[in-house]
Tab-separated table of C-alpha atoms and ligand atoms in Angstrom:
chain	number	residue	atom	x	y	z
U	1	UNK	CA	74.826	-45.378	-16.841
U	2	UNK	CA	73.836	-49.028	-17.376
U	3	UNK	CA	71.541	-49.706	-14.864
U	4	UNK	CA	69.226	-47.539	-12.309
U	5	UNK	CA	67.275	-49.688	-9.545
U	6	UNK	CA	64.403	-47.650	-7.888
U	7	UNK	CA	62.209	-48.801	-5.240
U	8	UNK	CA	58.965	-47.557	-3.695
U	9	UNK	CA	58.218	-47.364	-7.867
U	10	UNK	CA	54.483	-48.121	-7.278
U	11	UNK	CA	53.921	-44.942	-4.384
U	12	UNK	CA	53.678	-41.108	-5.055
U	13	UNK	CA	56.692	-40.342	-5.524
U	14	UNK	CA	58.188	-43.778	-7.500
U	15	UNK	CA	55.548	-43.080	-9.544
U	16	UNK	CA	56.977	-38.837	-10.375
U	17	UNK	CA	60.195	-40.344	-10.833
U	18	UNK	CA	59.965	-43.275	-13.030
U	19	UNK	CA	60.195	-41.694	-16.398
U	20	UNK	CA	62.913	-39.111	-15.657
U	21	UNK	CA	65.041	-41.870	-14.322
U	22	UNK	CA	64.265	-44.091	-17.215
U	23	UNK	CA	66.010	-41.311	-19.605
U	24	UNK	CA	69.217	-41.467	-17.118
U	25	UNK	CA	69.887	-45.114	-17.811
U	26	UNK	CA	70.312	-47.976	-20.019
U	27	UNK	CA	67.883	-49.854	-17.729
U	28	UNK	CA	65.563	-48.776	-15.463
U	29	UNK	CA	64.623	-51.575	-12.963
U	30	UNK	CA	61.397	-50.238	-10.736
U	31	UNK	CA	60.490	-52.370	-7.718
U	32	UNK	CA	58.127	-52.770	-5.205
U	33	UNK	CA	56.063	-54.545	-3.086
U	34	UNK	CA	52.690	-53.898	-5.407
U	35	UNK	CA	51.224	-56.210	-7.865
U	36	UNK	CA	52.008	-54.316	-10.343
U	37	UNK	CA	52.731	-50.714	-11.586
U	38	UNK	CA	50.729	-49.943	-14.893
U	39	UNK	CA	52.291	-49.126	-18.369
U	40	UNK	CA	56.257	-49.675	-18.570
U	41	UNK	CA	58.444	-47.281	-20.297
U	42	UNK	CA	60.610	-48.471	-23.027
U	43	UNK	CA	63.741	-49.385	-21.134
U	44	UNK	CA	61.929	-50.814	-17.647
U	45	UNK	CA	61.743	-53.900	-15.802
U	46	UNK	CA	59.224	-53.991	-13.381
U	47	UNK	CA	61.041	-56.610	-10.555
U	48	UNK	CA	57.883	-57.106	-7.529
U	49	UNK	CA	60.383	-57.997	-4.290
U	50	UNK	CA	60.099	-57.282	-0.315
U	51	UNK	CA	62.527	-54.942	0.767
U	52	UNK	CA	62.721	-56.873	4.019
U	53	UNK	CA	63.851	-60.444	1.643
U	54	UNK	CA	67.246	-59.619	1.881
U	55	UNK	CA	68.229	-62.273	-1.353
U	56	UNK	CA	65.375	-60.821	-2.892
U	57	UNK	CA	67.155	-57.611	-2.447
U	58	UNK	CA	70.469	-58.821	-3.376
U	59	UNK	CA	68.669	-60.268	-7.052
U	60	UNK	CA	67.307	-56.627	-7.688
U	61	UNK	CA	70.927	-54.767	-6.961
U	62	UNK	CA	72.803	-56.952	-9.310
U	63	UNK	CA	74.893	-55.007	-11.877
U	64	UNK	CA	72.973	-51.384	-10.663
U	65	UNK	CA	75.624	-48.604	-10.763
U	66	UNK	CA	72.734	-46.422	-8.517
U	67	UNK	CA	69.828	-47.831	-6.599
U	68	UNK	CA	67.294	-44.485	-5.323
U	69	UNK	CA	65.896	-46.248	-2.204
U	70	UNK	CA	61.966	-44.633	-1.579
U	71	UNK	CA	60.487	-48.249	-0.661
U	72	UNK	CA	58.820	-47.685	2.602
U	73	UNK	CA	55.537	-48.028	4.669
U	74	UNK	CA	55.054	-44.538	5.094
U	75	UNK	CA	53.051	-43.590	8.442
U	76	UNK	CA	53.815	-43.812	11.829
U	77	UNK	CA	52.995	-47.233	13.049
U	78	UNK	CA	54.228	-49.951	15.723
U	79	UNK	CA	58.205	-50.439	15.561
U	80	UNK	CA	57.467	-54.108	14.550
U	81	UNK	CA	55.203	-52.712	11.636
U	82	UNK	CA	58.187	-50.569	10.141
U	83	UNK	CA	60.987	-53.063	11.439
U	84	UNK	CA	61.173	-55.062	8.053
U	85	UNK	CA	60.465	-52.477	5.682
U	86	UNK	CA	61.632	-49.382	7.109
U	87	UNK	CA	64.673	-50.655	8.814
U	88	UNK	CA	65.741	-54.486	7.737
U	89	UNK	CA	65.008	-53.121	4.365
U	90	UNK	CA	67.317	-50.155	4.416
U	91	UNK	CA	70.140	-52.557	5.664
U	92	UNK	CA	69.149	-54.931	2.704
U	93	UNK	CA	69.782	-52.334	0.170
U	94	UNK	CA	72.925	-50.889	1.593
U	95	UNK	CA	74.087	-54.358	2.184
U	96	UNK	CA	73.350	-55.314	-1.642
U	97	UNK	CA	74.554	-51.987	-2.614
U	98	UNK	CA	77.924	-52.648	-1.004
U	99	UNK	CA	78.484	-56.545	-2.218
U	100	UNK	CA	77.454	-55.557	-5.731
U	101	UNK	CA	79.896	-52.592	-5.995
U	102	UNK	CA	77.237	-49.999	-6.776
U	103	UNK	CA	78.478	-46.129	-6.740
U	104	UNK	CA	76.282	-44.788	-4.462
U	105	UNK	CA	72.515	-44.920	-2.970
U	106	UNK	CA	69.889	-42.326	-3.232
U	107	UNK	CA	67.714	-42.136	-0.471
U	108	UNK	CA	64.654	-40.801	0.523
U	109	UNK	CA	64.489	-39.684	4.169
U	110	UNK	CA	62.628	-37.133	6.026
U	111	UNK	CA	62.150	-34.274	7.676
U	112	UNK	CA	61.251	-36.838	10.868
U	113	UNK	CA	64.647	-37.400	11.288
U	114	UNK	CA	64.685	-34.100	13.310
U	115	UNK	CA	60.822	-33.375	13.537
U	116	UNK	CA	60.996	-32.537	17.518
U	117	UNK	CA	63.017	-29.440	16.806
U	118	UNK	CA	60.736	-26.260	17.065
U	119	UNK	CA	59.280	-24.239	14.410
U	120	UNK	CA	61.004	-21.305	15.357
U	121	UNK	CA	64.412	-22.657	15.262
U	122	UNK	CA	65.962	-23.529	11.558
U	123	UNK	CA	67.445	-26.595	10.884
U	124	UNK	CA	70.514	-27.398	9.431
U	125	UNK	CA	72.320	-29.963	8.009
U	126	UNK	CA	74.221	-30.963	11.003
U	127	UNK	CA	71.960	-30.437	13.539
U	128	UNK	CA	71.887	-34.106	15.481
U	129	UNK	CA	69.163	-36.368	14.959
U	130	UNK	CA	66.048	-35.584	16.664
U	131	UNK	CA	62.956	-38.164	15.839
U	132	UNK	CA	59.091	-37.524	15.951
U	133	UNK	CA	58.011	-41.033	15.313
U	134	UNK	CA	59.356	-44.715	14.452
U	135	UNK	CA	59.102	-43.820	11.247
U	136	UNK	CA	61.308	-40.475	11.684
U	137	UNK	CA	63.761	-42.848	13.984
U	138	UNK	CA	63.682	-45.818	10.963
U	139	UNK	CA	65.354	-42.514	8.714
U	140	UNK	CA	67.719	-41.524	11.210
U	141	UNK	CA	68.884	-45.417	11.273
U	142	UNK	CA	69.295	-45.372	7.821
U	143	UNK	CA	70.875	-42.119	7.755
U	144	UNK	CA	73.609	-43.473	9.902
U	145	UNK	CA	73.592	-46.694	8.167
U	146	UNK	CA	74.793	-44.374	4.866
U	147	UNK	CA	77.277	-42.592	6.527
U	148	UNK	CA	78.608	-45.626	8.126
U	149	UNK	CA	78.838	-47.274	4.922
U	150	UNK	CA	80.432	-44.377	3.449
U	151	UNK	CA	83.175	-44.014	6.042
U	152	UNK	CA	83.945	-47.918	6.089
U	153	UNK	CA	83.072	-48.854	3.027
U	154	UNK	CA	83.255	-46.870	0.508
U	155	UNK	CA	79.821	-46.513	-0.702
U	156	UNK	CA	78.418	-42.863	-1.366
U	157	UNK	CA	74.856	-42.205	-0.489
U	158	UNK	CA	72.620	-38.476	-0.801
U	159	UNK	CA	69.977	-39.138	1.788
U	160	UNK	CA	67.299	-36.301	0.954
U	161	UNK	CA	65.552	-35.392	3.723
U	162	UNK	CA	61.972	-34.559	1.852
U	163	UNK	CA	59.581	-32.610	3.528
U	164	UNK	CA	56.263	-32.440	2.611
U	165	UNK	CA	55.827	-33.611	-1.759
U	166	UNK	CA	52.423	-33.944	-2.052
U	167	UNK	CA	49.548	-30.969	-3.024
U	168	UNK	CA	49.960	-27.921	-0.622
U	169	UNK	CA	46.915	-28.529	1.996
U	170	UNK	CA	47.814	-26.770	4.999
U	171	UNK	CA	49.449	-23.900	7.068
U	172	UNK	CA	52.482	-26.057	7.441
U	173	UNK	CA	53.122	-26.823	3.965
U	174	UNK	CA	53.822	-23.198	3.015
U	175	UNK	CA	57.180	-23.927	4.325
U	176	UNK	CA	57.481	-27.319	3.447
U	177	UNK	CA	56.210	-28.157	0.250
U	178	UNK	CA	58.509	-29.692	-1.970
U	179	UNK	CA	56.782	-29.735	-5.944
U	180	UNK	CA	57.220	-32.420	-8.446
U	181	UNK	CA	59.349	-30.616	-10.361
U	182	UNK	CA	61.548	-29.873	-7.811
U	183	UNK	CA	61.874	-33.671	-6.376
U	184	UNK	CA	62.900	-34.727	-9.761
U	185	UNK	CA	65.546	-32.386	-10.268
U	186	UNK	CA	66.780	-33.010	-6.642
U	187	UNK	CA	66.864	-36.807	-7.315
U	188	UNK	CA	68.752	-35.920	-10.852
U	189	UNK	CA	71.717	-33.875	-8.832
U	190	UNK	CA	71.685	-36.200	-6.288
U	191	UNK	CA	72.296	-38.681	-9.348
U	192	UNK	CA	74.972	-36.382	-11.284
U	193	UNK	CA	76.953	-34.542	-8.870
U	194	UNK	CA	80.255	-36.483	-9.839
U	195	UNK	CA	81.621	-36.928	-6.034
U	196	UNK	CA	79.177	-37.008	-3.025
U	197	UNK	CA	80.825	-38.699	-0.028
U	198	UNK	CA	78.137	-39.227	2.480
U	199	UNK	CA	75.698	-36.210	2.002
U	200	UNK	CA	72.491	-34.896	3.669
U	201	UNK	CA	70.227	-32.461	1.854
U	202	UNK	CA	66.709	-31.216	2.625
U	203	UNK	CA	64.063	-32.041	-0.211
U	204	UNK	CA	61.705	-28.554	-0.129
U	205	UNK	CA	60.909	-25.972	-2.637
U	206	UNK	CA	62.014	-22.328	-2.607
U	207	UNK	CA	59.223	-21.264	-0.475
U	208	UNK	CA	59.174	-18.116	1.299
U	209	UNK	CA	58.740	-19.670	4.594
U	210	UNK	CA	61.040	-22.532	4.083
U	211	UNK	CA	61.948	-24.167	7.688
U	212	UNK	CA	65.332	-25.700	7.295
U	213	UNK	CA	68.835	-24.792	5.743
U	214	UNK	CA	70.591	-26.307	2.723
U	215	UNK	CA	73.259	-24.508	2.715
U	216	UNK	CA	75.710	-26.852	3.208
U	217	UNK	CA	74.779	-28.693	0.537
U	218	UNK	CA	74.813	-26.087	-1.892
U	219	UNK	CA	77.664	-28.433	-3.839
U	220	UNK	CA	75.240	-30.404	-4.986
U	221	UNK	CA	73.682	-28.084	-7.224
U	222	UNK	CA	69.924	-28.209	-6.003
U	223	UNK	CA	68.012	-25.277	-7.053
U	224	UNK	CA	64.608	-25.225	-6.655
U	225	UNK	CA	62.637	-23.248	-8.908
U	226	UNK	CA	58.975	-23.805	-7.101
U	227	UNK	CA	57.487	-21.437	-4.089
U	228	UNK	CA	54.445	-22.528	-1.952
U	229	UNK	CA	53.669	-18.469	-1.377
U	230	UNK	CA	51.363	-18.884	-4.687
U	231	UNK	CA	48.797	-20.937	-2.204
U	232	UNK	CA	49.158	-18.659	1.062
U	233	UNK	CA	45.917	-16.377	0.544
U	234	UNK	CA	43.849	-19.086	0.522
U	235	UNK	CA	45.567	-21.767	2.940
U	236	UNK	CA	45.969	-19.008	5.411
U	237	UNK	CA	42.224	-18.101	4.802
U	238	UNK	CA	41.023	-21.413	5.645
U	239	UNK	CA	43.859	-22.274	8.527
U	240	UNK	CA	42.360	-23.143	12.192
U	241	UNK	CA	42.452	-21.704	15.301
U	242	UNK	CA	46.295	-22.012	16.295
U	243	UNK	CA	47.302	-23.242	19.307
U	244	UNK	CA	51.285	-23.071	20.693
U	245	UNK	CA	51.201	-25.752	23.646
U	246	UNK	CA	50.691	-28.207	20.593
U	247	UNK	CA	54.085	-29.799	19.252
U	248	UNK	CA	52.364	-30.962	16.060
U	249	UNK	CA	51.651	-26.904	15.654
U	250	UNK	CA	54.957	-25.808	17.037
U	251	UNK	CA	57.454	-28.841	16.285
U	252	UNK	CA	59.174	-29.035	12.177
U	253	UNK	CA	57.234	-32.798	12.941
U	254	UNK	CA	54.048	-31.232	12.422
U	255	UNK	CA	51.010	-34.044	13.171
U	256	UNK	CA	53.326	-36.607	13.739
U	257	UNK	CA	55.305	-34.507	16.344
U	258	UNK	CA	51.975	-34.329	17.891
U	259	UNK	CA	50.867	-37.882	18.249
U	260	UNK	CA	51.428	-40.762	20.468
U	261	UNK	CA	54.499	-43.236	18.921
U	262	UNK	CA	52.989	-46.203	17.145
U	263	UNK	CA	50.049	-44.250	16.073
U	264	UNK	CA	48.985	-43.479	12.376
U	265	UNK	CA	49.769	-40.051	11.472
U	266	UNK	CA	49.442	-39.422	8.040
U	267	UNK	CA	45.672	-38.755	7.418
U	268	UNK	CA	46.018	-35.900	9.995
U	269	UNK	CA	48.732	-34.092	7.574
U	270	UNK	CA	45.137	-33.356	5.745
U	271	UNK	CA	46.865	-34.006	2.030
U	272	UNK	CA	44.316	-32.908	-0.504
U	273	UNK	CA	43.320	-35.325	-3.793
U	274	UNK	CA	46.111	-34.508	-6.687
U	275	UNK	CA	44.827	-32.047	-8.645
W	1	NAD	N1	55.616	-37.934	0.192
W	1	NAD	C1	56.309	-37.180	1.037
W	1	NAD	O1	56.001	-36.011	1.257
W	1	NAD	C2	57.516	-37.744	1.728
W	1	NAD	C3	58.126	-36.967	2.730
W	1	NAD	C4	59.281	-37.467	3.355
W	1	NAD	C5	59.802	-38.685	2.961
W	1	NAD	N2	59.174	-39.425	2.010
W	1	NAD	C6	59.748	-40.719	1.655
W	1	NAD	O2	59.702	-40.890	0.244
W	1	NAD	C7	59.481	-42.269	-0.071
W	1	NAD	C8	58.290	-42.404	-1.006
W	1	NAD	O3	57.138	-41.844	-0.369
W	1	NAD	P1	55.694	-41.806	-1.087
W	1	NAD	O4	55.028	-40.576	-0.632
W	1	NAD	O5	55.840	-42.081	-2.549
W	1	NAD	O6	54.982	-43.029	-0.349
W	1	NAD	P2	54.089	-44.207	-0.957
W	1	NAD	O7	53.452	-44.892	0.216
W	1	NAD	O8	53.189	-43.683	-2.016
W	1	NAD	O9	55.178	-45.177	-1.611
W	1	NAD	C9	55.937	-46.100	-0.876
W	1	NAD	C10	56.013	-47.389	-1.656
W	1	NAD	O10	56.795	-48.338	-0.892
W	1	NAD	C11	56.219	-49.609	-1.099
W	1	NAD	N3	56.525	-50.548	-0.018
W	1	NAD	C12	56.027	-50.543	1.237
W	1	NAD	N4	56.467	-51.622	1.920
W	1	NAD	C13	57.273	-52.309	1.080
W	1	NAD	C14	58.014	-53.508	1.195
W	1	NAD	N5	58.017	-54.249	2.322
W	1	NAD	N6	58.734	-53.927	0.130
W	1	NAD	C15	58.739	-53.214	-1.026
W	1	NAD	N7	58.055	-52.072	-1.206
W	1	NAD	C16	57.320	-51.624	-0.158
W	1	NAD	C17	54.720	-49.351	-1.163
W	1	NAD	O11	54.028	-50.408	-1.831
W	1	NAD	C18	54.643	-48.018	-1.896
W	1	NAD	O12	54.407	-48.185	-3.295
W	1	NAD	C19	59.315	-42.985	1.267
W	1	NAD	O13	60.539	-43.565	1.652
W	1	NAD	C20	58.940	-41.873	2.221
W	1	NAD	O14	59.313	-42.171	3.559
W	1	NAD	C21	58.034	-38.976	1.398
């Protein structure tokens, strides 16, 4: 492959993924809205740009065979916070994607998309869209946005609906913790799988208590090797007192299934320092 764009290349997870994807490419272009993102590897461009600038955008996409899309403000925060970023943005990139001929786009959505449904009922691929937040609904747009450029354009896009890839801190990411290993070699299948149509897949370890069903997306090849169970004794020593009537408790959403739209979320997900 000549050329890989990424975006969201200065956050978390840009940050996990920039060397593997350098090694999958001629050049790796990594983007973002930061000032800069430290030490390059060998074959990356570093390209600063606003996802909501859509020529800006169309710059960055030219002569990409893949762009993996994890640009983003990621919290819950007023729709007009997350309009240009979160949604004009995704539009730029398919947009770009589709006037430069690129194969397909990786995306990185999230379990928000359908964080209202309960706890106790497992999700599956094709369960309809069910948002906890903006943020969640800014996914779910961008979700559609793929599969509507799939079926009228031609343009394949793996949307992986991560859940929680950050150090297990809490009750909730037992089920939902997706490790750095795993993310890369979900965003590598999601890369080499020769023929992907419009897909969905959920972005989560093998844990024990996993919420959600990939089954359907088994083509693809993801096997997570990873299981949150080794943290359980302690996370479940140190859990709170529980209580049912409270969606962020009861709701795949967690916290931001709980709180009021437009609010900040993120700092009540309780993600410990890397370790
Ligand atoms: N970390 C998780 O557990 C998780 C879970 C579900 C989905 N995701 C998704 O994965 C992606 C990466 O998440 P992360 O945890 O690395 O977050 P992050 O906040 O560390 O990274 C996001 C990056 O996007 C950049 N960005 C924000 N606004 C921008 C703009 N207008 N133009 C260009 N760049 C902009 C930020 O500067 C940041 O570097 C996001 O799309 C997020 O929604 C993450």
């Amino acid at each position: 492959m000549k050329k890989i764009v990424l975006t969201g290349a200065a956050g978390r997870l840009g940050s996990i993924l920039r060397a593997p994807l350098s090694r999958l490419c001629e050049t790796l272009v990594s983007s973002d809205i930061a000032e800069d993102i430290g030490t390059l590897n060998t074959n990356e461009r570093y390209v600063r740009a606003d996802l909501a600038d859509k020529a800006a955008i169309m710059d960055l996409l030219d002569g990409a065979d893949i762009v993996v899309h994890f640009g983003a403000i990621v919290d819950e925060a007023p729709f007009e916070e997350l309009l240009g970023p979160n949604f004009i943005g995704a539009y730029n990139i398919w947009e770009a994607a589709y006037q430069h001929g690129l194969r397909r786009v990786v995306y990185a959505s999230s379990i928000h998309a359908v964080g209202m449904y309960p706890k106790t009922e497992c999700v599956g691929l094709d369960a309809p869209h069910r948002p906890d937040t903006f943020y969640g609904l800014a996914k779910c747009f961008a979700e559609d946005l793929g599969r509507m450029y799939w079926e009228k354009r031609g343009l394949e896009a793996v949307c992986l609906r991560i859940l929680s890839c950050a150090p297990v801190g809490n009750a909730r990411a037992l089920g939902t913790w997706l490790s750095d290993g795993d993310l890369v070699h979900l965003v590598e299948r999601a890369i080499d799988t020769p023929v992907t149509g419009f897909s969905l897949v959920y972005g989560v370890s093998n844990n024990d208590r996993c919420p959600v069903d990939n089954s359907k997306a088994a083509f693809l090849g993801y096997r997570p090797k990873d299981n949150a169970e080794q943290f359980a004794v302690r996370i479940l020593a140190e859990a709170g007192p529980h209580d049912p009537a409270d969606p962020g408790q009861m709701c795949h959403g967690g916290p931001f299934a709980g709180i009021a739209l437009g609010q900040g979320a993120k700092a009540l997900l309780n993600i410990p320092e890397e370790e």
